[in-house]
Tab-separated table of C-alpha atoms in Angstrom:
chain	number	residue	atom	x	y	z
A	1	MET	CA	111.946	75.518	-167.425
A	2	LYS	CA	112.221	74.848	-163.740
A	3	ALA	CA	109.601	72.093	-163.958
A	4	LEU	CA	111.528	70.410	-166.740
A	5	ILE	CA	114.719	70.411	-164.660
A	6	VAL	CA	112.840	68.879	-161.757
A	7	LEU	CA	111.385	66.210	-164.042
A	8	LEU	CA	114.775	65.327	-165.430
A	9	ALA	CA	116.248	65.158	-161.942
A	10	THR	CA	113.423	62.918	-160.810
A	11	GLY	CA	113.919	60.689	-163.802
A	12	THR	CA	117.611	60.426	-163.089
A	13	ALA	CA	116.865	59.428	-159.509
A	14	MET	CA	114.440	56.783	-160.715
A	15	PHE	CA	117.042	55.265	-163.015
A	16	ALA	CA	119.667	55.426	-160.267
A	17	GLN	CA	117.438	53.443	-157.916
A	18	THR	CA	116.730	50.661	-160.418
A	19	PRO	CA	118.974	47.674	-159.473
A	20	ALA	CA	121.253	46.384	-162.197
A	21	PRO	CA	120.300	42.955	-163.536
A	22	GLN	CA	122.203	40.211	-161.749
A	23	LYS	CA	124.369	37.825	-163.696
A	24	SER	CA	123.251	34.216	-163.442
A	25	ALA	CA	125.631	32.156	-161.358
A	26	ALA	CA	127.653	29.522	-163.177
A	27	PRO	CA	126.349	26.023	-162.505
A	28	ALA	CA	128.221	24.341	-159.692
A	29	THR	CA	130.466	21.497	-160.799
A	30	LYS	CA	130.270	18.281	-158.829
A	31	ALA	CA	133.468	16.918	-157.374
A	32	PRO	CA	134.297	13.455	-158.711
A	33	ALA	CA	132.922	10.701	-156.511
A	34	GLU	CA	135.475	9.054	-154.268
A	35	SER	CA	136.315	5.507	-155.260
A	36	PRO	CA	134.869	2.870	-152.908
A	37	LEU	CA	138.189	1.054	-153.336
A	38	LEU	CA	139.757	3.575	-150.967
A	39	HIS	CA	137.813	1.983	-148.100
A	40	PRO	CA	138.530	-1.766	-148.052
A	41	ALA	CA	136.684	-2.290	-144.768
A	42	ASN	CA	133.406	-1.264	-146.434
A	43	LEU	CA	133.592	-3.855	-149.220
A	44	LYS	CA	132.160	-6.907	-147.508
A	45	ALA	CA	129.373	-8.108	-149.790
A	46	LYS	CA	128.740	-11.843	-149.750
A	47	ALA	CA	129.465	-13.526	-153.067
A	48	PRO	CA	126.930	-15.757	-154.829
A	49	ASP	CA	127.439	-19.486	-154.382
A	50	ASP	CA	128.740	-19.701	-157.946
A	51	PHE	CA	129.518	-16.924	-160.407
A	52	LYS	CA	131.585	-16.265	-163.513
A	53	VAL	CA	133.957	-13.418	-164.284
A	54	LYS	CA	135.158	-12.438	-167.727
A	55	PHE	CA	138.648	-10.977	-167.943
A	56	THR	CA	139.286	-8.861	-171.016
A	57	THR	CA	143.050	-8.475	-171.391
A	58	THR	CA	145.542	-7.051	-173.844
A	59	HIS	CA	146.182	-10.599	-175.038
A	60	GLY	CA	142.581	-11.819	-175.253
A	61	ASP	CA	139.712	-12.921	-173.029
A	62	PHE	CA	139.313	-15.666	-170.477
A	63	VAL	CA	136.536	-16.643	-168.067
A	64	VAL	CA	136.830	-17.946	-164.525
A	65	GLU	CA	134.120	-19.673	-162.531
A	66	VAL	CA	134.120	-19.152	-158.774
A	67	HIS	CA	132.752	-21.667	-156.266
A	68	ARG	CA	132.198	-20.058	-152.879
A	69	ASP	CA	132.136	-23.382	-151.036
A	70	TRP	CA	135.761	-23.984	-152.068
A	71	SER	CA	136.994	-20.902	-150.218
A	72	PRO	CA	134.234	-18.632	-148.827
A	73	LEU	CA	136.393	-15.741	-147.641
A	74	GLY	CA	138.518	-15.828	-150.775
A	75	ALA	CA	135.451	-15.860	-153.016
A	76	ASP	CA	133.917	-12.929	-151.141
A	77	ARG	CA	137.107	-10.869	-151.411
A	78	PHE	CA	137.426	-11.588	-155.138
A	79	TYR	CA	133.750	-10.758	-155.710
A	80	ASN	CA	134.109	-7.354	-154.049
A	81	LEU	CA	137.283	-6.533	-155.961
A	82	VAL	CA	135.719	-7.363	-159.318
A	83	LYS	CA	132.456	-5.614	-158.513
A	84	ASN	CA	134.343	-2.392	-157.758
A	85	LYS	CA	136.682	-2.572	-160.806
A	86	PHE	CA	139.835	-3.147	-158.788
A	87	PHE	CA	141.616	-5.016	-161.594
A	88	THR	CA	141.254	-2.404	-164.357
A	89	ASP	CA	144.718	-1.834	-165.917
A	90	ALA	CA	146.398	-4.229	-163.466
A	91	ALA	CA	149.268	-6.142	-165.056
A	92	PHE	CA	150.220	-9.815	-165.083
A	93	PHE	CA	153.548	-8.920	-163.532
A	94	ARG	CA	155.000	-12.331	-162.653
A	95	TYR	CA	155.170	-15.318	-164.980
A	96	VAL	CA	156.955	-18.535	-164.042
A	97	PRO	CA	156.603	-20.953	-166.982
A	98	GLY	CA	155.061	-24.272	-166.047
A	99	PHE	CA	154.156	-22.929	-162.592
A	100	ILE	CA	152.038	-19.776	-162.172
A	101	VAL	CA	151.124	-16.357	-163.590
A	102	GLN	CA	150.486	-13.676	-160.965
A	103	PHE	CA	148.528	-10.404	-160.858
A	104	GLY	CA	146.474	-8.297	-158.447
A	105	ILE	CA	148.539	-5.208	-157.601
A	106	PRO	CA	146.349	-2.302	-158.755
A	107	ALA	CA	147.415	0.224	-161.359
A	108	LYS	CA	146.933	3.164	-158.976
A	109	PRO	CA	149.371	3.499	-156.043
A	110	GLU	CA	146.795	5.181	-153.808
A	111	ILE	CA	144.587	2.096	-154.146
A	112	ALA	CA	147.509	-0.266	-153.573
A	113	LYS	CA	148.445	1.559	-150.371
A	114	VAL	CA	145.099	1.101	-148.616
A	115	TRP	CA	144.827	-2.579	-149.595
A	116	GLU	CA	148.385	-3.556	-148.722
A	117	ASN	CA	147.439	-4.718	-145.209
A	118	ALA	CA	143.758	-5.473	-145.741
A	119	ASN	CA	144.287	-9.129	-144.878
A	120	ILE	CA	141.637	-11.830	-144.748
A	121	PRO	CA	141.984	-15.080	-142.763
A	122	ASP	CA	142.860	-18.317	-144.498
A	123	ASP	CA	140.191	-20.722	-145.663
A	124	PRO	CA	141.038	-24.354	-144.864
A	125	ILE	CA	141.576	-26.353	-148.028
A	126	LYS	CA	138.920	-29.024	-148.435
A	127	ALA	CA	139.367	-32.562	-149.637
A	128	GLY	CA	139.280	-32.631	-153.416
A	129	ASN	CA	140.072	-28.927	-153.759
A	130	THR	CA	143.622	-28.787	-155.057
A	131	ASN	CA	145.991	-26.455	-156.898
A	132	LYS	CA	145.417	-28.096	-160.243
A	133	LYS	CA	146.086	-26.479	-163.608
A	134	GLY	CA	143.779	-23.529	-164.297
A	135	THR	CA	142.738	-22.855	-160.703
A	136	LEU	CA	142.614	-19.296	-159.369
A	137	VAL	CA	144.214	-18.741	-155.954
A	138	PHE	CA	145.128	-15.875	-153.638
A	139	ALA	CA	148.859	-15.427	-153.097
A	140	THR	CA	150.069	-15.168	-149.498
A	141	ALA	CA	153.137	-14.158	-147.540
A	142	GLY	CA	152.339	-16.634	-144.782
A	143	PRO	CA	149.296	-17.608	-142.714
A	144	ASN	CA	146.329	-15.202	-142.850
A	145	THR	CA	147.956	-12.683	-145.213
A	146	ARG	CA	145.695	-12.831	-148.272
A	147	THR	CA	144.954	-9.352	-149.658
A	148	THR	CA	144.518	-8.806	-153.414
A	149	GLN	CA	147.283	-10.660	-155.250
A	150	LEU	CA	146.230	-13.740	-157.190
A	151	PHE	CA	147.779	-16.395	-159.349
A	152	ILE	CA	146.563	-18.898	-161.902
A	153	ASN	CA	148.182	-22.307	-161.781
A	154	LEU	CA	149.778	-23.134	-165.130
A	155	ASN	CA	150.336	-26.734	-164.063
A	156	ASN	CA	149.177	-29.183	-161.416
A	157	ASN	CA	150.806	-27.712	-158.307
A	158	GLY	CA	149.410	-29.926	-155.557
A	159	ALA	CA	152.446	-29.249	-153.372
A	160	LEU	CA	150.922	-25.812	-152.659
A	161	ASP	CA	147.885	-27.344	-150.951
A	162	SER	CA	149.601	-27.574	-147.566
A	163	GLN	CA	150.933	-23.981	-147.706
A	164	HIS	CA	147.679	-22.012	-147.227
A	165	PHE	CA	147.069	-21.650	-150.972
A	166	THR	CA	143.352	-22.374	-151.331
A	167	PRO	CA	141.785	-22.295	-154.820
A	168	PHE	CA	138.414	-20.556	-155.060
A	169	GLY	CA	137.791	-20.768	-158.796
A	170	GLU	CA	139.072	-22.045	-162.114
A	171	VAL	CA	139.530	-20.929	-165.697
A	172	ILE	CA	136.738	-22.483	-167.763
A	173	GLU	CA	137.373	-20.624	-171.035
A	174	GLY	CA	140.531	-19.175	-172.554
A	175	MET	CA	143.284	-21.114	-170.803
A	176	ASP	CA	145.253	-20.732	-174.030
A	177	VAL	CA	145.049	-16.965	-173.510
A	178	VAL	CA	146.391	-17.336	-169.965
A	179	ASN	CA	149.262	-19.512	-171.177
A	180	GLY	CA	150.060	-16.962	-173.874
A	181	LEU	CA	150.362	-13.917	-171.596
A	182	TYR	CA	153.726	-12.192	-171.974
A	183	SER	CA	156.355	-14.121	-170.044
A	184	GLY	CA	159.595	-12.526	-171.225
A	185	TYR	CA	160.303	-10.623	-168.012
A	186	GLY	CA	159.871	-13.639	-165.738
A	187	GLU	CA	160.027	-12.443	-162.137
A	188	SER	CA	161.930	-9.212	-162.833
A	189	PRO	CA	159.244	-6.605	-162.000
A	190	GLU	CA	159.839	-5.562	-158.390
A	191	GLN	CA	156.626	-5.818	-156.391
A	192	GLY	CA	157.552	-2.985	-154.014
A	193	HIS	CA	158.002	-0.628	-156.964
A	194	ILE	CA	154.672	-1.713	-158.450
A	195	GLN	CA	152.986	-0.993	-155.109
A	196	ALA	CA	154.596	2.443	-154.826
A	197	GLN	CA	154.473	3.606	-158.452
A	198	GLY	CA	151.778	1.538	-160.088
A	199	LYS	CA	151.252	1.408	-163.816
A	200	ALA	CA	153.822	4.149	-164.480
A	201	TYR	CA	156.657	1.922	-163.226
A	202	LEU	CA	155.584	-1.028	-165.371
A	203	ASP	CA	154.932	1.037	-168.495
A	204	LYS	CA	158.410	2.554	-168.277
A	205	ASN	CA	160.409	-0.549	-167.411
A	206	PHE	CA	158.325	-3.509	-168.626
A	207	PRO	CA	156.235	-2.189	-171.515
A	208	LYS	CA	155.470	-5.603	-173.026
A	209	LEU	CA	153.565	-6.910	-170.012
A	210	ASP	CA	149.963	-7.850	-170.642
A	211	SER	CA	147.317	-6.241	-168.464
A	212	ILE	CA	143.615	-6.393	-167.670
A	213	LYS	CA	141.305	-4.047	-169.555
A	214	SER	CA	138.295	-5.094	-167.498
A	215	ALA	CA	137.013	-7.827	-165.214
A	216	THR	CA	133.245	-8.223	-165.280
A	217	ILE	CA	130.809	-10.420	-163.381
A	218	LEU	CA	128.702	-12.253	-165.956
A	219	PRO	CA	124.910	-12.554	-165.569
A	220	ALA	CA	123.808	-15.779	-163.958
A	221	ALA	CA	122.336	-18.404	-166.279
A	222	GLY	CA	118.691	-17.600	-166.893
A	223	ALA	CA	118.975	-14.044	-165.564
A	224	ALA	CA	117.292	-11.322	-167.588
A	225	PRO	CA	119.799	-9.218	-169.557
A	226	ALA	CA	120.389	-5.689	-168.341
A	227	PRO	CA	118.204	-3.090	-170.138
A	228	ALA	CA	119.930	-1.297	-172.998
A	229	ALA	CA	120.924	2.279	-172.327
A	230	LYS	CA	118.562	4.831	-173.856
A	231	LYS	CA	119.906	7.039	-176.565
A	232	LYS	CA	119.920	10.706	-175.720
């Protein structure tokens, strides 16, 4: 009987010394990648000599063609903004019939804040490059103040040529779409409020404004199409 008690005690000790199975740790979740748009100084890629960008908007699509030799610094800035999806959900917030339609304040206030003073120097306007109907131009608040705001000329506005407004591209498809963007609010949206509150301010106070769903750099003529994504 004594031997049996010893055996049971030994068995109990053996079980007591066996480590409990460990629970597998939950897979670590990756933090969302920080947007490169939060660091304007890093976005300095040189644009191609000529490239096209397709704007898909709430009113339809239009295509602009950029010519770097018209305005090298302006073309480079625009190229980097498009490449990094700066214009997604940005609204056409200012429409002056027969003059211009303006856009380029981002939908997210945190993005707007870091770009507000990310100025680039002016490009001198070259002979033959003028603010004609359909051209795409950076807005300014004076010499050397171009940041992200843009306008499309709705008419021939050559008087702007001497005021540091240098076209860098032009609408080559869909000018009817540009002309048809919602114009009912005129110049009412307050730019300071757009900067500070973003899309929320416009959605609440100016819900009919058209906006950009996406702006995409189109493949160069003759370039191989991107491979189709594999189905999982």
